[in-house]
Structure formats: C-alpha cells, structure tokens
Short mmCIF file of N, CA and C in Angstrom, two decimals:
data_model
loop_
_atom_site.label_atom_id
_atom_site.label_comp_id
_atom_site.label_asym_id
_atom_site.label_seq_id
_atom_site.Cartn_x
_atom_site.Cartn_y
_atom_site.Cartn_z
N UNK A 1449 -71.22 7.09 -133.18
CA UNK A 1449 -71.23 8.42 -132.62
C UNK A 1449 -71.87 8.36 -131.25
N UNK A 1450 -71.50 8.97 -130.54
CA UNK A 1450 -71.36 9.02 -128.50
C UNK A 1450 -72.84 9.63 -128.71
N UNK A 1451 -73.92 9.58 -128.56
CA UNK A 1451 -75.30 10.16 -128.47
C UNK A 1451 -75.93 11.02 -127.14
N UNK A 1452 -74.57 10.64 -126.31
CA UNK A 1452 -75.07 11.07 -125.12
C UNK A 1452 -74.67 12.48 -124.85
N UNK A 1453 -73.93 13.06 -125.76
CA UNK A 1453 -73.14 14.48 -125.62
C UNK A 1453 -74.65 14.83 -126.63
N UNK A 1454 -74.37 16.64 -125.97
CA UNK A 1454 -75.78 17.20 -126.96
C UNK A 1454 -74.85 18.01 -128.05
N UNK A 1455 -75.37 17.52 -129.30
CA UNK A 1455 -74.92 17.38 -130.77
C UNK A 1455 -75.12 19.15 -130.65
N UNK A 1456 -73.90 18.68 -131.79
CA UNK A 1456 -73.45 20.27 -132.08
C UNK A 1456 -75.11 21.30 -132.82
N UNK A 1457 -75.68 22.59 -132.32
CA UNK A 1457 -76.80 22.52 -132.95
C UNK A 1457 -76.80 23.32 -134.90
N UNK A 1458 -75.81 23.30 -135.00
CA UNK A 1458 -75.50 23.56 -136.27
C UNK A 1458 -75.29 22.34 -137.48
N UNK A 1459 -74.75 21.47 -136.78
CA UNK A 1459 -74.75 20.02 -137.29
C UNK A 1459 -76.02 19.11 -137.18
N UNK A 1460 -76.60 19.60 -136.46
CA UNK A 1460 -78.12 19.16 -135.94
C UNK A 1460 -79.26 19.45 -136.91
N UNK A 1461 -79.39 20.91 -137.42
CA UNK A 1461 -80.50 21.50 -137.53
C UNK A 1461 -79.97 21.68 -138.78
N UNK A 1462 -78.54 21.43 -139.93
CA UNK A 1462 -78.41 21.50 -140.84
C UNK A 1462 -79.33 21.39 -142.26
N UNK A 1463 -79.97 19.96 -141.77
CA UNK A 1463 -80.72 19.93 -143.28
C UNK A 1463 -82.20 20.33 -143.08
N UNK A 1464 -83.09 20.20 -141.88
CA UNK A 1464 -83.79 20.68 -141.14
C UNK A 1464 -84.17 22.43 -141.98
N UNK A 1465 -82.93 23.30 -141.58
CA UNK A 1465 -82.79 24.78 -142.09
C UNK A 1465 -82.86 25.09 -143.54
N UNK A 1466 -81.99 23.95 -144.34
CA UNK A 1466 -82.73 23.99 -145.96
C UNK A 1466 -83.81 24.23 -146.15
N UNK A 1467 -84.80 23.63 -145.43
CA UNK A 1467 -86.08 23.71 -145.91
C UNK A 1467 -87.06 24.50 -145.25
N UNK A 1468 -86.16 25.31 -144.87
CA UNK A 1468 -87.44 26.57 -144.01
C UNK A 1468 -87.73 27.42 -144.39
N UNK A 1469 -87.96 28.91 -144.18
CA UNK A 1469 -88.52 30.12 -144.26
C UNK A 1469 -86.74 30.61 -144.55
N UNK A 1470 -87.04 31.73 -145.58
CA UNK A 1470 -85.57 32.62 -145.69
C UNK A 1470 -84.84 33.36 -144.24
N UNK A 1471 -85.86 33.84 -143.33
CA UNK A 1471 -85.44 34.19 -141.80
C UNK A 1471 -84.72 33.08 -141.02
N UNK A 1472 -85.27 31.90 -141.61
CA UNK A 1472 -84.59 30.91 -140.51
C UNK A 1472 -83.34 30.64 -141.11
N UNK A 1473 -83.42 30.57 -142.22
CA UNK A 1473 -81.77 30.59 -143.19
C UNK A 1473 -80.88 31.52 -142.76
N UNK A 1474 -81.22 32.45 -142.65
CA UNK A 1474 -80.71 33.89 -142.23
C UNK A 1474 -79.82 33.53 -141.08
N UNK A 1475 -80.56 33.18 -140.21
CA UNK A 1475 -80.26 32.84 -138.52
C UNK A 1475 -79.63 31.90 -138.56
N UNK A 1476 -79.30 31.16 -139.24
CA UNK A 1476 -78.09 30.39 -139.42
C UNK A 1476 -76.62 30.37 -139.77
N UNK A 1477 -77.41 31.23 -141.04
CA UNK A 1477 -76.20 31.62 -142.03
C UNK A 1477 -75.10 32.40 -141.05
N UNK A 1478 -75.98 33.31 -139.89
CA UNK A 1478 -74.87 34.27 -138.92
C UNK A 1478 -74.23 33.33 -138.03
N UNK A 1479 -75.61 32.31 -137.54
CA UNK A 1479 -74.95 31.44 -136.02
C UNK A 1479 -73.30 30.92 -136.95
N UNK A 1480 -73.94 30.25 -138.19
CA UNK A 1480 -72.70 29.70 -139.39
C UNK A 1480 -70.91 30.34 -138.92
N UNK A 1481 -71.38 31.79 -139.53
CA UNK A 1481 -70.38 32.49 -139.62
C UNK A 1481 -69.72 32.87 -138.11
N UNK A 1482 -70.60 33.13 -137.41
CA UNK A 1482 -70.02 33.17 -136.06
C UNK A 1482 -69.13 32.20 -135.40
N UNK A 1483 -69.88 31.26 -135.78
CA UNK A 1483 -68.93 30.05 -134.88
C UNK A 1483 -67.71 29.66 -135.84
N UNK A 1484 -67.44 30.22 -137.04
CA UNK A 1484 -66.41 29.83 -137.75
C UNK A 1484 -65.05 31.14 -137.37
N UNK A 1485 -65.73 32.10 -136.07
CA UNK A 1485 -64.78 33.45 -135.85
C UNK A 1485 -63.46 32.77 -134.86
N UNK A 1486 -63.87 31.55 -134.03
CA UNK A 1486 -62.80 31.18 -133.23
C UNK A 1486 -62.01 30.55 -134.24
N UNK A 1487 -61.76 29.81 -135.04
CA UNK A 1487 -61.60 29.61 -136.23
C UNK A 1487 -60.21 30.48 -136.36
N UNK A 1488 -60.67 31.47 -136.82
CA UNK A 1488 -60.34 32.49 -137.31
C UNK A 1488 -59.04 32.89 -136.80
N UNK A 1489 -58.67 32.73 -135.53
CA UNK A 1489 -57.99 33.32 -134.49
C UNK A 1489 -56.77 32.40 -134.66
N UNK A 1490 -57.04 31.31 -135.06
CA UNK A 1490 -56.07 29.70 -135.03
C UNK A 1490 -55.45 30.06 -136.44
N UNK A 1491 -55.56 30.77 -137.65
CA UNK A 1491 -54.90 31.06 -138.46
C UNK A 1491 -53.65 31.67 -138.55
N UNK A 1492 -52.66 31.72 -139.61
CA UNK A 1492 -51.94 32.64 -139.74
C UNK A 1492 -51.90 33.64 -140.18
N UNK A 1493 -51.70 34.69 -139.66
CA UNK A 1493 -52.11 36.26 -140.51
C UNK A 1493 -51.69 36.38 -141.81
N UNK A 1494 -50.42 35.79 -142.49
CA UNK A 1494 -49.93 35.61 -143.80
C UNK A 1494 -51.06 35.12 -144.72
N UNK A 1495 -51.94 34.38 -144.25
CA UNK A 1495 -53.18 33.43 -144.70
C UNK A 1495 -54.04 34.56 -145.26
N UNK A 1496 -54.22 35.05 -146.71
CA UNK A 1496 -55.56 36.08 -147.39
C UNK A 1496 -55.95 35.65 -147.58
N UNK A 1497 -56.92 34.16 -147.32
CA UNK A 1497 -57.97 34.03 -147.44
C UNK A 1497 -58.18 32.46 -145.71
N UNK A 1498 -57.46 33.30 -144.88
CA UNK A 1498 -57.94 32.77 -143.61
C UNK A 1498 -59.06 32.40 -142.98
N UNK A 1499 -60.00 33.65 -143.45
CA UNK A 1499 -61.65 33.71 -143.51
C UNK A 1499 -62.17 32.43 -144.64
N UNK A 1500 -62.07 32.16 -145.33
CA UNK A 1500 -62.41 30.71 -146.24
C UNK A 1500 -61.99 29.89 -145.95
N UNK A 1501 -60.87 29.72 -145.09
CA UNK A 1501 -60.39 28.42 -144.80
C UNK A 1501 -61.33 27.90 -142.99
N UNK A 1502 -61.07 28.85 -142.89
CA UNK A 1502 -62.30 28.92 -141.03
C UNK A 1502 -63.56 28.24 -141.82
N UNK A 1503 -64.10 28.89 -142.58
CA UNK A 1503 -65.11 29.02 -143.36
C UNK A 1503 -65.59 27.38 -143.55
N UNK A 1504 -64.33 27.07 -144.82
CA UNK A 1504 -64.29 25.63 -145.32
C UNK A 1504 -64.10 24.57 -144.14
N UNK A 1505 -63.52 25.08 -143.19
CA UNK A 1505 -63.28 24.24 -142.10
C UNK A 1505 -64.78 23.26 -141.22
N UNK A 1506 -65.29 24.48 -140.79
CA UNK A 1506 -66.35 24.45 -140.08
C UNK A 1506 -67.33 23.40 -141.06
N UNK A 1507 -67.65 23.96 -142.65
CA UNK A 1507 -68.58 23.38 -142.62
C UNK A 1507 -67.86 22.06 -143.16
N UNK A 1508 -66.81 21.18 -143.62
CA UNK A 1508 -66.22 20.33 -143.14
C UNK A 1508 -66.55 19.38 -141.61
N UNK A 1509 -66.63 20.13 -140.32
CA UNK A 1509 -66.44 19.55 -139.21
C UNK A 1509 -68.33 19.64 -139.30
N UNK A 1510 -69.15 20.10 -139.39
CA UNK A 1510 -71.05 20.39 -139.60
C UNK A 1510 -70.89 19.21 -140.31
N UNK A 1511 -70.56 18.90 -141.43
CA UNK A 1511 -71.20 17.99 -142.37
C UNK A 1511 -70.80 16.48 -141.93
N UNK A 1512 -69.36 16.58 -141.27
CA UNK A 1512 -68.94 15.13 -141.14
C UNK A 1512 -69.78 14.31 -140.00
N UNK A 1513 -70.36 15.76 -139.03
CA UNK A 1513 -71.25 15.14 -137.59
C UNK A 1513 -72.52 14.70 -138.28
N UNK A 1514 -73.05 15.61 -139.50
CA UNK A 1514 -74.63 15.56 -139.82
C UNK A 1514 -74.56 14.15 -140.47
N UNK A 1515 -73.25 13.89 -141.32
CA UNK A 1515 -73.15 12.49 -142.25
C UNK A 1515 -73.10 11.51 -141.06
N UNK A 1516 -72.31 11.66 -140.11
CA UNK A 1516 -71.97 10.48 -139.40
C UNK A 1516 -73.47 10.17 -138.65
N UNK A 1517 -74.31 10.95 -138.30
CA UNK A 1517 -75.50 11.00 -137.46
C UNK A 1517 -76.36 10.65 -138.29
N UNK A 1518 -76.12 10.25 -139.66
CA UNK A 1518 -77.53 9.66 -140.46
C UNK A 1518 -77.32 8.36 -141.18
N UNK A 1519 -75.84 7.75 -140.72
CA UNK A 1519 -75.80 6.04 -141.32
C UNK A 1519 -75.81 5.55 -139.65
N UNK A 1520 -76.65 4.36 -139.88
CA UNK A 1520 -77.12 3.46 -138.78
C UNK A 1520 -76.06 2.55 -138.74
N UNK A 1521 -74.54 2.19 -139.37
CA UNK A 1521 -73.71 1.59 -139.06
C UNK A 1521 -72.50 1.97 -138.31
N UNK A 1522 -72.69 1.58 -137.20
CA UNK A 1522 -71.84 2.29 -136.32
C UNK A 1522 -70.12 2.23 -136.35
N UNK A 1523 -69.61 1.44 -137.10
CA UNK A 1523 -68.71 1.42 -137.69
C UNK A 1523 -68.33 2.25 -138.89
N UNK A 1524 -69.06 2.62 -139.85
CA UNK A 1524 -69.03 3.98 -140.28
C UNK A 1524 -69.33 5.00 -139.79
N UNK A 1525 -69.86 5.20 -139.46
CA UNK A 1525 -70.67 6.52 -138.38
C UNK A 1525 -68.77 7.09 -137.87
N UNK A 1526 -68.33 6.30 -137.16
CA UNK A 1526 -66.80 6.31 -136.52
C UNK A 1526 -66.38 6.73 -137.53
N UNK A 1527 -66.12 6.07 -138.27
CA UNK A 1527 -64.76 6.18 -139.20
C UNK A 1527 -65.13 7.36 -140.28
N UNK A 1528 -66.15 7.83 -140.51
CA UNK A 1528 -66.11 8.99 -140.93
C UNK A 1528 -65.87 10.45 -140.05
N UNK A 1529 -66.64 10.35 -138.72
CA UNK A 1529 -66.39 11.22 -137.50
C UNK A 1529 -64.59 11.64 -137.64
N UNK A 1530 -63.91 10.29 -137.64
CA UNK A 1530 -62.43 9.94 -137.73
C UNK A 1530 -61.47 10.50 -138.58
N UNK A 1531 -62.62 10.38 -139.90
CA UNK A 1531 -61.65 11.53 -141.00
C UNK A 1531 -62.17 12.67 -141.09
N UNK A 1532 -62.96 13.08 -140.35
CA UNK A 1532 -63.43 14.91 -140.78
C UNK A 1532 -62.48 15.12 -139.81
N UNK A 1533 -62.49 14.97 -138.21
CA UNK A 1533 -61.70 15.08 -137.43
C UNK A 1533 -60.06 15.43 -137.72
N UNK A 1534 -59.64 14.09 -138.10
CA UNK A 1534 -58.19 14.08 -138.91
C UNK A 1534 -57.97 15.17 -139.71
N UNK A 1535 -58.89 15.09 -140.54
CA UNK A 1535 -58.62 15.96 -141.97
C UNK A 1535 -58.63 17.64 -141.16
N UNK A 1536 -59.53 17.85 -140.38
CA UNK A 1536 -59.79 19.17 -140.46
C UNK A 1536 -58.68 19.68 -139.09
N UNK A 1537 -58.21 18.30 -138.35
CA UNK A 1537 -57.08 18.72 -137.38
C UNK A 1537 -55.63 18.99 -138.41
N UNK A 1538 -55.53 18.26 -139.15
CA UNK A 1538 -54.39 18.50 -140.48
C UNK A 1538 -54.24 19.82 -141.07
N UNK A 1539 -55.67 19.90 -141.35
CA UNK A 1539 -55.82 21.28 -142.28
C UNK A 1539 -55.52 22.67 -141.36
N UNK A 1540 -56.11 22.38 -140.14
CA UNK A 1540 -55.65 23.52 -139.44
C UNK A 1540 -53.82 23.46 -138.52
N UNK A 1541 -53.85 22.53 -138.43
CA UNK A 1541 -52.22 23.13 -138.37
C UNK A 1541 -51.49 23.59 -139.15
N UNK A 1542 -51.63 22.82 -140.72
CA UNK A 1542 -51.35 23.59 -141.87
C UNK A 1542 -51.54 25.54 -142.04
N UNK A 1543 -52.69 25.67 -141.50
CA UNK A 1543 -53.14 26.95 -141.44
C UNK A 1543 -52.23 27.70 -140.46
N UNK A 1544 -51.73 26.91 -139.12
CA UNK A 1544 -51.68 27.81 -137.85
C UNK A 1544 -50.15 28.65 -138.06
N UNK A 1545 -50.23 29.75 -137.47
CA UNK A 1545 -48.60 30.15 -137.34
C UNK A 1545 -47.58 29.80 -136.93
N UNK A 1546 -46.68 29.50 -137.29
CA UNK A 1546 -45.50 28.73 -136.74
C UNK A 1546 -44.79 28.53 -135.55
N UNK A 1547 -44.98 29.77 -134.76
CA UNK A 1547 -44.63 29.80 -133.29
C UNK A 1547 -45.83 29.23 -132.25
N UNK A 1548 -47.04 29.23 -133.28
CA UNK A 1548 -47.86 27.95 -132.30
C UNK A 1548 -48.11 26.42 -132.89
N UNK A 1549 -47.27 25.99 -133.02
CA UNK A 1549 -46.93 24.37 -133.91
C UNK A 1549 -45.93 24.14 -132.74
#
C-alpha cells in the first residue's frame, strides 16, 4: 500500500472508533453514512435497496484499506487492496444504470 497518499480517514480511524466514547461512534457512524451518499447517485433507481448496497459497498472499500494497512507483507497488503478494489468496481457496475455502462 502507497503510504505516501493520506489514508482514507474512515479507513484510518476504523478500529481506533470501536473503542471510544458513544459520541465519537456517533461521529462516525454520520461521517460513515455520508460518504456512502456519492455512492448512492452511481445506482440504479430500479435498485430498493440501493441505500444497502452504497452502504455494503463502502464498508467493503473501509475494511479492505484498514486490512491491507495492518499485514506487513507487502505482497498481500496489494493483493488484497486488488480484490476489494475489483470486487467493489464489479459490484458497482452491476448496480449502475444501463445508459451509464
């Protein structure tokens, strides 16, 4: 993982926020949901449960940076970065509307 870009701070402060005060959970839980609203926009309106899939997405793309940022083998570190990436570029075209494919 490139160390020199400043890490996403949701992927950052992930496990960090488990263990805090319920306010600081709080303040997450919104930054969470917020940043899963652009998300949102990349769906197809046919999609009723578009909002869960943004949802599932995000923390998909959070967990694969927080996993890849805590094995010291940099060859995994990649190749997991590689499949959240993949997976969650897959999943959202799957999602997107057809006249933007």
């Amino acid at each position: 993982m490139d160390q020199s870009q400043s890490p996403c701070p949701l992927a950052f402060l992930v496990t960090d926020v488990a263990n805090r005060e319920a306010d600081v959970r709080s303040t997450y839980g919104k930054a969470f949901k917020k940043a899963a609203t652009p998300l949102d926009a990349q769906m197809a309106e046919d999609f009723a449960d578009s909002r869960n899939r943004s949802l599932a997405l995000l923390a998909m793309m959070i967990g694969g940076v927080a996993i890849a940022r805590a094995v010291d083998d940099k060859a995994s570190n990649n190749h997991c970065l590689r499949l959240a990436m993949q997976s969650g570029v897959r999943w959202l075209n799957d999602c997107m509307p057809i006249w933007l494919q």
